[in-house]
Amino acid sequence: DADVTQTPRNRITKTGKRIMLECSQTKGHDRMYWYRQDPGLGLRLIYYSFDVKDINKGEISDGYSVSRQAQAKFSLSLESAIPNQTALYFCATSDTLGQGVYNEQFFGPGTRLTVL
Amino acid sequence: QQQVKQSPQSLIVQKGGIPIINCAYENTAFDYFPWYQQFPGKGPALLIAIRPDVSEKKEGRFTISFNKSAKQFSLHIMDSQPGDSATYFCAARAAGNKLTFGGGTRVLVKP
């Protein structure tokens, strides 16, 4: 987990506020991902990035935006937070290996976000 | 609509028992099926992964069984220990290394 860090670890905010969650990695991986975890729903992909210039929407991108500031940094923003965005948020990274190989995703420790 | 369905949601076994977690998928384009283990306050960590052309894979006390024709796969934890108490997620990989996760199973192993 120390290779992938997330800040803050916990955040309580109010409806309508802009929030930024940050992720940094020292693994040297090109690929980075943002997920949210909700009870009973597992983890769902919000955005992913293959490199600094390649950012893609995931399964549930509405209400979120991202920025890939460098290979090692990938930030998630909630432009105007709403209560149903209360969740656990995880950043992950992976290498780019050849076909036929599983590119393991390494997860950070998570950020617990509460929107009141 | 979840593309990967996982059951049960929770499981309690005695030490030494064999918890079994089942997953089912629909999308035949998935090409890898990893399992992740998550302890409270931590991010998920890879436990074991299997390709759909392999029917069984073991790593230590963890075994994945895969039934391609039924589009189902399962995790067995042999000789379970209290330290195995965690939440387990099955997942399926699509193009671009994108993972679709099941809903998770909370496993409690009683001493």
mmCIF file of N, CA and C in Angstrom, chain A residues 8-82:
data_model
loop_
_atom_site.group_PDB
_atom_site.id
_atom_site.type_symbol
_atom_site.label_atom_id
_atom_site.label_comp_id
_atom_site.label_asym_id
_atom_site.label_seq_id
_atom_site.Cartn_x
_atom_site.Cartn_y
_atom_site.Cartn_z
ATOM 1 N N PRO A 8 -6.996 13.144 1.091
ATOM 2 C CA PRO A 8 -6.913 12.757 2.492
ATOM 3 C C PRO A 8 -7.399 11.331 2.707
ATOM 4 N N ARG A 9 -7.269 10.791 3.904
ATOM 5 C CA ARG A 9 -7.795 9.464 4.207
ATOM 6 C C ARG A 9 -9.256 9.538 4.603
ATOM 7 N N ASN A 10 -9.632 10.620 5.191
ATOM 8 C CA ASN A 10 -11.023 10.845 5.571
ATOM 9 C C ASN A 10 -11.392 12.287 5.267
ATOM 10 N N ARG A 11 -12.641 12.485 4.821
ATOM 11 C CA ARG A 11 -13.082 13.859 4.545
ATOM 12 C C ARG A 11 -14.581 13.944 4.737
ATOM 13 N N ILE A 12 -14.992 14.937 5.487
ATOM 14 C CA ILE A 12 -16.418 15.235 5.635
ATOM 15 C C ILE A 12 -16.651 16.588 5.010
ATOM 16 N N THR A 13 -17.634 16.689 4.138
ATOM 17 C CA THR A 13 -17.911 17.947 3.473
ATOM 18 C C THR A 13 -19.421 18.154 3.364
ATOM 19 N N LYS A 14 -19.791 19.298 2.839
ATOM 20 C CA LYS A 14 -21.217 19.613 2.713
ATOM 21 C C LYS A 14 -21.656 19.592 1.256
ATOM 22 N N THR A 15 -22.925 19.390 1.065
ATOM 23 C CA THR A 15 -23.493 19.394 -0.279
ATOM 24 C C THR A 15 -23.138 20.686 -1.002
ATOM 25 N N GLY A 16 -22.702 20.532 -2.271
ATOM 26 C CA GLY A 16 -22.383 21.685 -3.098
ATOM 27 C C GLY A 16 -20.917 22.080 -3.086
ATOM 28 N N LYS A 17 -20.152 21.554 -2.173
ATOM 29 C CA LYS A 17 -18.728 21.888 -2.099
ATOM 30 C C LYS A 17 -17.939 21.135 -3.166
ATOM 31 N N ARG A 18 -16.833 21.744 -3.588
ATOM 32 C CA ARG A 18 -15.910 21.091 -4.514
ATOM 33 C C ARG A 18 -14.856 20.356 -3.702
ATOM 34 N N ILE A 19 -14.623 19.118 -4.074
ATOM 35 C CA ILE A 19 -13.680 18.279 -3.332
ATOM 36 C C ILE A 19 -12.668 17.675 -4.299
ATOM 37 N N MET A 20 -11.409 17.591 -3.866
ATOM 38 C CA MET A 20 -10.389 16.921 -4.669
ATOM 39 C C MET A 20 -9.744 15.833 -3.833
ATOM 40 N N LEU A 21 -9.688 14.646 -4.412
ATOM 41 C CA LEU A 21 -8.979 13.529 -3.796
ATOM 42 C C LEU A 21 -7.729 13.271 -4.621
ATOM 43 N N GLU A 22 -6.623 13.062 -3.925
ATOM 44 C CA GLU A 22 -5.365 12.927 -4.645
ATOM 45 C C GLU A 22 -4.768 11.526 -4.487
ATOM 46 N N CYS A 23 -4.077 11.110 -5.534
ATOM 47 C CA CYS A 23 -3.426 9.812 -5.545
ATOM 48 C C CYS A 23 -2.027 9.966 -6.118
ATOM 49 N N SER A 24 -1.065 9.366 -5.433
ATOM 50 C CA SER A 24 0.316 9.361 -5.911
ATOM 51 C C SER A 24 0.855 7.941 -5.856
ATOM 52 N N GLN A 25 1.714 7.617 -6.811
ATOM 53 C CA GLN A 25 2.304 6.277 -6.830
ATOM 54 C C GLN A 25 3.796 6.345 -7.149
ATOM 55 N N THR A 26 4.510 5.402 -6.530
ATOM 56 C CA THR A 26 5.963 5.311 -6.756
ATOM 57 C C THR A 26 6.316 4.015 -7.473
ATOM 58 N N LYS A 27 5.316 3.368 -8.056
ATOM 59 C CA LYS A 27 5.548 2.080 -8.714
ATOM 60 C C LYS A 27 6.019 2.248 -10.156
ATOM 61 N N GLY A 28 5.960 3.457 -10.669
ATOM 62 C CA GLY A 28 6.387 3.670 -12.047
ATOM 63 C C GLY A 28 5.397 3.139 -13.079
ATOM 64 N N HIS A 29 4.174 2.920 -12.680
ATOM 65 C CA HIS A 29 3.162 2.401 -13.592
ATOM 66 C C HIS A 29 2.571 3.508 -14.471
ATOM 67 N N ASP A 30 2.207 3.131 -15.683
ATOM 68 C CA ASP A 30 1.571 4.092 -16.572
ATOM 69 C C ASP A 30 0.083 4.230 -16.305
ATOM 70 N N ARG A 31 -0.550 3.135 -15.925
ATOM 71 C CA ARG A 31 -2.004 3.123 -15.824
ATOM 72 C C ARG A 31 -2.464 3.428 -14.412
ATOM 73 N N MET A 32 -3.482 4.296 -14.307
ATOM 74 C CA MET A 32 -4.062 4.627 -13.013
ATOM 75 C C MET A 32 -5.572 4.642 -13.122
ATOM 76 N N TYR A 33 -6.229 4.340 -12.008
ATOM 77 C CA TYR A 33 -7.680 4.138 -11.993
ATOM 78 C C TYR A 33 -8.262 4.783 -10.739
ATOM 79 N N TRP A 34 -9.521 5.209 -10.828
ATOM 80 C CA TRP A 34 -10.296 5.615 -9.653
ATOM 81 C C TRP A 34 -11.557 4.773 -9.570
ATOM 82 N N TYR A 35 -11.792 4.224 -8.367
ATOM 83 C CA TYR A 35 -12.988 3.431 -8.093
ATOM 84 C C TYR A 35 -13.716 4.020 -6.889
ATOM 85 N N ARG A 36 -15.013 3.730 -6.810
ATOM 86 C CA ARG A 36 -15.724 3.966 -5.558
ATOM 87 C C ARG A 36 -16.298 2.639 -5.079
ATOM 88 N N GLN A 37 -16.299 2.473 -3.756
ATOM 89 C CA GLN A 37 -16.800 1.249 -3.148
ATOM 90 C C GLN A 37 -18.023 1.568 -2.312
ATOM 91 N N ASP A 38 -19.103 0.860 -2.568
ATOM 92 C CA ASP A 38 -20.338 0.983 -1.801
ATOM 93 C C ASP A 38 -20.745 -0.408 -1.332
ATOM 94 N N PRO A 39 -21.300 -0.517 -0.141
ATOM 95 C CA PRO A 39 -21.695 -1.832 0.384
ATOM 96 C C PRO A 39 -22.629 -2.564 -0.573
ATOM 97 N N GLY A 40 -22.303 -3.816 -0.845
ATOM 98 C CA GLY A 40 -23.144 -4.640 -1.711
ATOM 99 C C GLY A 40 -22.936 -4.419 -3.203
ATOM 100 N N LEU A 41 -22.223 -3.349 -3.546
ATOM 101 C CA LEU A 41 -22.005 -3.055 -4.975
ATOM 102 C C LEU A 41 -20.566 -3.289 -5.405
ATOM 103 N N GLY A 42 -19.715 -3.642 -4.485
ATOM 104 C CA GLY A 42 -18.321 -3.855 -4.825
ATOM 105 C C GLY A 42 -17.642 -2.540 -5.187
ATOM 106 N N LEU A 43 -16.663 -2.608 -6.070
ATOM 107 C CA LEU A 43 -15.962 -1.421 -6.535
ATOM 108 C C LEU A 43 -16.408 -1.139 -7.967
ATOM 109 N N ARG A 44 -16.669 0.114 -8.243
ATOM 110 C CA ARG A 44 -17.079 0.518 -9.590
ATOM 111 C C ARG A 44 -16.116 1.560 -10.131
ATOM 112 N N LEU A 45 -15.765 1.396 -11.402
ATOM 113 C CA LEU A 45 -14.754 2.229 -12.034
ATOM 114 C C LEU A 45 -15.329 3.592 -12.395
ATOM 115 N N ILE A 46 -14.633 4.655 -11.969
ATOM 116 C CA ILE A 46 -15.084 6.015 -12.247
ATOM 117 C C ILE A 46 -14.356 6.569 -13.480
ATOM 118 N N TYR A 47 -13.045 6.573 -13.432
ATOM 119 C CA TYR A 47 -12.192 7.028 -14.539
ATOM 120 C C TYR A 47 -10.933 6.179 -14.551
ATOM 121 N N TYR A 48 -10.301 6.116 -15.716
ATOM 122 C CA TYR A 48 -9.002 5.476 -15.804
ATOM 123 C C TYR A 48 -8.140 6.212 -16.811
ATOM 124 N N SER A 49 -6.826 6.037 -16.643
ATOM 125 C CA SER A 49 -5.875 6.772 -17.476
ATOM 126 C C SER A 49 -4.742 5.837 -17.870
ATOM 127 N N PHE A 50 -4.438 5.768 -19.146
ATOM 128 C CA PHE A 50 -3.355 4.912 -19.616
ATOM 129 C C PHE A 50 -2.008 5.647 -19.613
ATOM 130 N N ASP A 51 -2.048 6.958 -19.761
ATOM 131 C CA ASP A 51 -0.873 7.785 -19.573
ATOM 132 C C ASP A 51 -1.346 9.218 -19.395
ATOM 133 N N VAL A 52 -0.435 10.143 -19.287
ATOM 134 C CA VAL A 52 -0.774 11.530 -18.961
ATOM 135 C C VAL A 52 -1.780 12.123 -19.947
ATOM 136 N N LYS A 53 -1.700 11.705 -21.207
ATOM 137 C CA LYS A 53 -2.568 12.306 -22.229
ATOM 138 C C LYS A 53 -3.785 11.447 -22.576
ATOM 139 N N ASP A 54 -3.976 10.358 -21.880
ATOM 140 C CA ASP A 54 -5.037 9.421 -22.222
ATOM 141 C C ASP A 54 -5.905 9.165 -20.991
ATOM 142 N N ILE A 55 -7.075 9.823 -20.958
ATOM 143 C CA ILE A 55 -7.995 9.697 -19.833
ATOM 144 C C ILE A 55 -9.340 9.255 -20.372
ATOM 145 N N ASN A 56 -9.949 8.295 -19.679
ATOM 146 C CA ASN A 56 -11.181 7.694 -20.163
ATOM 147 C C ASN A 56 -12.227 7.592 -19.058
ATOM 148 N N LYS A 57 -13.487 7.707 -19.462
ATOM 149 C CA LYS A 57 -14.572 7.538 -18.495
ATOM 150 C C LYS A 57 -14.787 6.059 -18.199
ATOM 151 N N GLY A 58 -15.140 5.801 -16.953
ATOM 152 C CA GLY A 58 -15.485 4.450 -16.555
ATOM 153 C C GLY A 58 -16.983 4.269 -16.497
ATOM 154 N N GLU A 59 -17.382 3.339 -15.657
ATOM 155 C CA GLU A 59 -18.793 2.960 -15.540
ATOM 156 C C GLU A 59 -19.673 4.064 -14.965
ATOM 157 N N ILE A 60 -19.133 4.867 -14.026
ATOM 158 C CA ILE A 60 -19.957 5.841 -13.302
ATOM 159 C C ILE A 60 -19.268 7.189 -13.199
ATOM 160 N N SER A 61 -19.016 7.849 -14.314
ATOM 161 C CA SER A 61 -18.236 9.091 -14.318
ATOM 162 C C SER A 61 -19.056 10.361 -14.059
ATOM 163 N N ASP A 62 -20.362 10.282 -14.163
ATOM 164 C CA ASP A 62 -21.183 11.487 -13.978
ATOM 165 C C ASP A 62 -20.967 12.085 -12.589
ATOM 166 N N GLY A 63 -20.706 13.417 -12.568
ATOM 167 C CA GLY A 63 -20.511 14.104 -11.299
ATOM 168 C C GLY A 63 -19.058 14.134 -10.842
ATOM 169 N N TYR A 64 -18.188 13.502 -11.623
ATOM 170 C CA TYR A 64 -16.765 13.426 -11.295
ATOM 171 C C TYR A 64 -15.925 13.946 -12.456
ATOM 172 N N SER A 65 -14.728 14.434 -12.143
ATOM 173 C CA SER A 65 -13.742 14.751 -13.169
ATOM 174 C C SER A 65 -12.383 14.341 -12.628
ATOM 175 N N VAL A 66 -11.406 14.198 -13.526
ATOM 176 C CA VAL A 66 -10.074 13.783 -13.099
ATOM 177 C C VAL A 66 -9.020 14.640 -13.782
ATOM 178 N N SER A 67 -7.830 14.579 -13.217
ATOM 179 C CA SER A 67 -6.680 15.257 -13.790
ATOM 180 C C SER A 67 -5.467 14.363 -13.588
ATOM 181 N N ARG A 68 -4.705 14.138 -14.650
ATOM 182 C CA ARG A 68 -3.461 13.365 -14.550
ATOM 183 C C ARG A 68 -2.320 14.362 -14.688
ATOM 184 N N GLN A 69 -1.814 14.798 -13.543
ATOM 185 C CA GLN A 69 -0.824 15.882 -13.534
ATOM 186 C C GLN A 69 0.562 15.402 -13.956
ATOM 187 N N ALA A 70 0.829 14.122 -13.740
ATOM 188 C CA ALA A 70 2.119 13.540 -14.067
ATOM 189 C C ALA A 70 1.904 12.034 -14.085
ATOM 190 N N GLN A 71 2.918 11.301 -14.502
ATOM 191 C CA GLN A 71 2.763 9.847 -14.525
ATOM 192 C C GLN A 71 2.384 9.327 -13.142
ATOM 193 N N ALA A 72 2.919 9.968 -12.113
ATOM 194 C CA ALA A 72 2.739 9.451 -10.762
ATOM 195 C C ALA A 72 1.521 10.023 -10.040
ATOM 196 N N LYS A 73 0.795 10.957 -10.620
ATOM 197 C CA LYS A 73 -0.281 11.634 -9.891
ATOM 198 C C LYS A 73 -1.575 11.657 -10.680
ATOM 199 N N PHE A 74 -2.659 11.282 -9.986
ATOM 200 C CA PHE A 74 -3.972 11.204 -10.631
ATOM 201 C C PHE A 74 -4.988 11.692 -9.599
ATOM 202 N N SER A 75 -5.678 12.788 -9.891
ATOM 203 C CA SER A 75 -6.592 13.388 -8.928
ATOM 204 C C SER A 75 -8.036 13.227 -9.374
ATOM 205 N N LEU A 76 -8.903 13.042 -8.414
ATOM 206 C CA LEU A 76 -10.341 12.921 -8.669
ATOM 207 C C LEU A 76 -11.042 14.110 -8.038
ATOM 208 N N SER A 77 -11.909 14.773 -8.800
ATOM 209 C CA SER A 77 -12.641 15.920 -8.267
ATOM 210 C C SER A 77 -14.141 15.686 -8.324
ATOM 211 N N LEU A 78 -14.796 16.150 -7.269
ATOM 212 C CA LEU A 78 -16.248 16.205 -7.249
ATOM 213 C C LEU A 78 -16.580 17.691 -7.342
ATOM 214 N N GLU A 79 -17.101 18.121 -8.468
ATOM 215 C CA GLU A 79 -17.305 19.553 -8.717
ATOM 216 C C GLU A 79 -18.310 20.169 -7.745
ATOM 217 N N SER A 80 -19.369 19.432 -7.474
ATOM 218 C CA SER A 80 -20.399 19.907 -6.542
ATOM 219 C C SER A 80 -20.933 18.668 -5.824
ATOM 220 N N ALA A 81 -20.349 18.387 -4.677
ATOM 221 C CA ALA A 81 -20.635 17.128 -3.983
ATOM 222 C C ALA A 81 -22.105 17.008 -3.583
ATOM 223 N N ILE A 82 -22.600 15.779 -3.673
ATOM 224 C CA ILE A 82 -23.962 15.478 -3.246
ATOM 225 C C ILE A 82 -23.921 14.270 -2.312
#
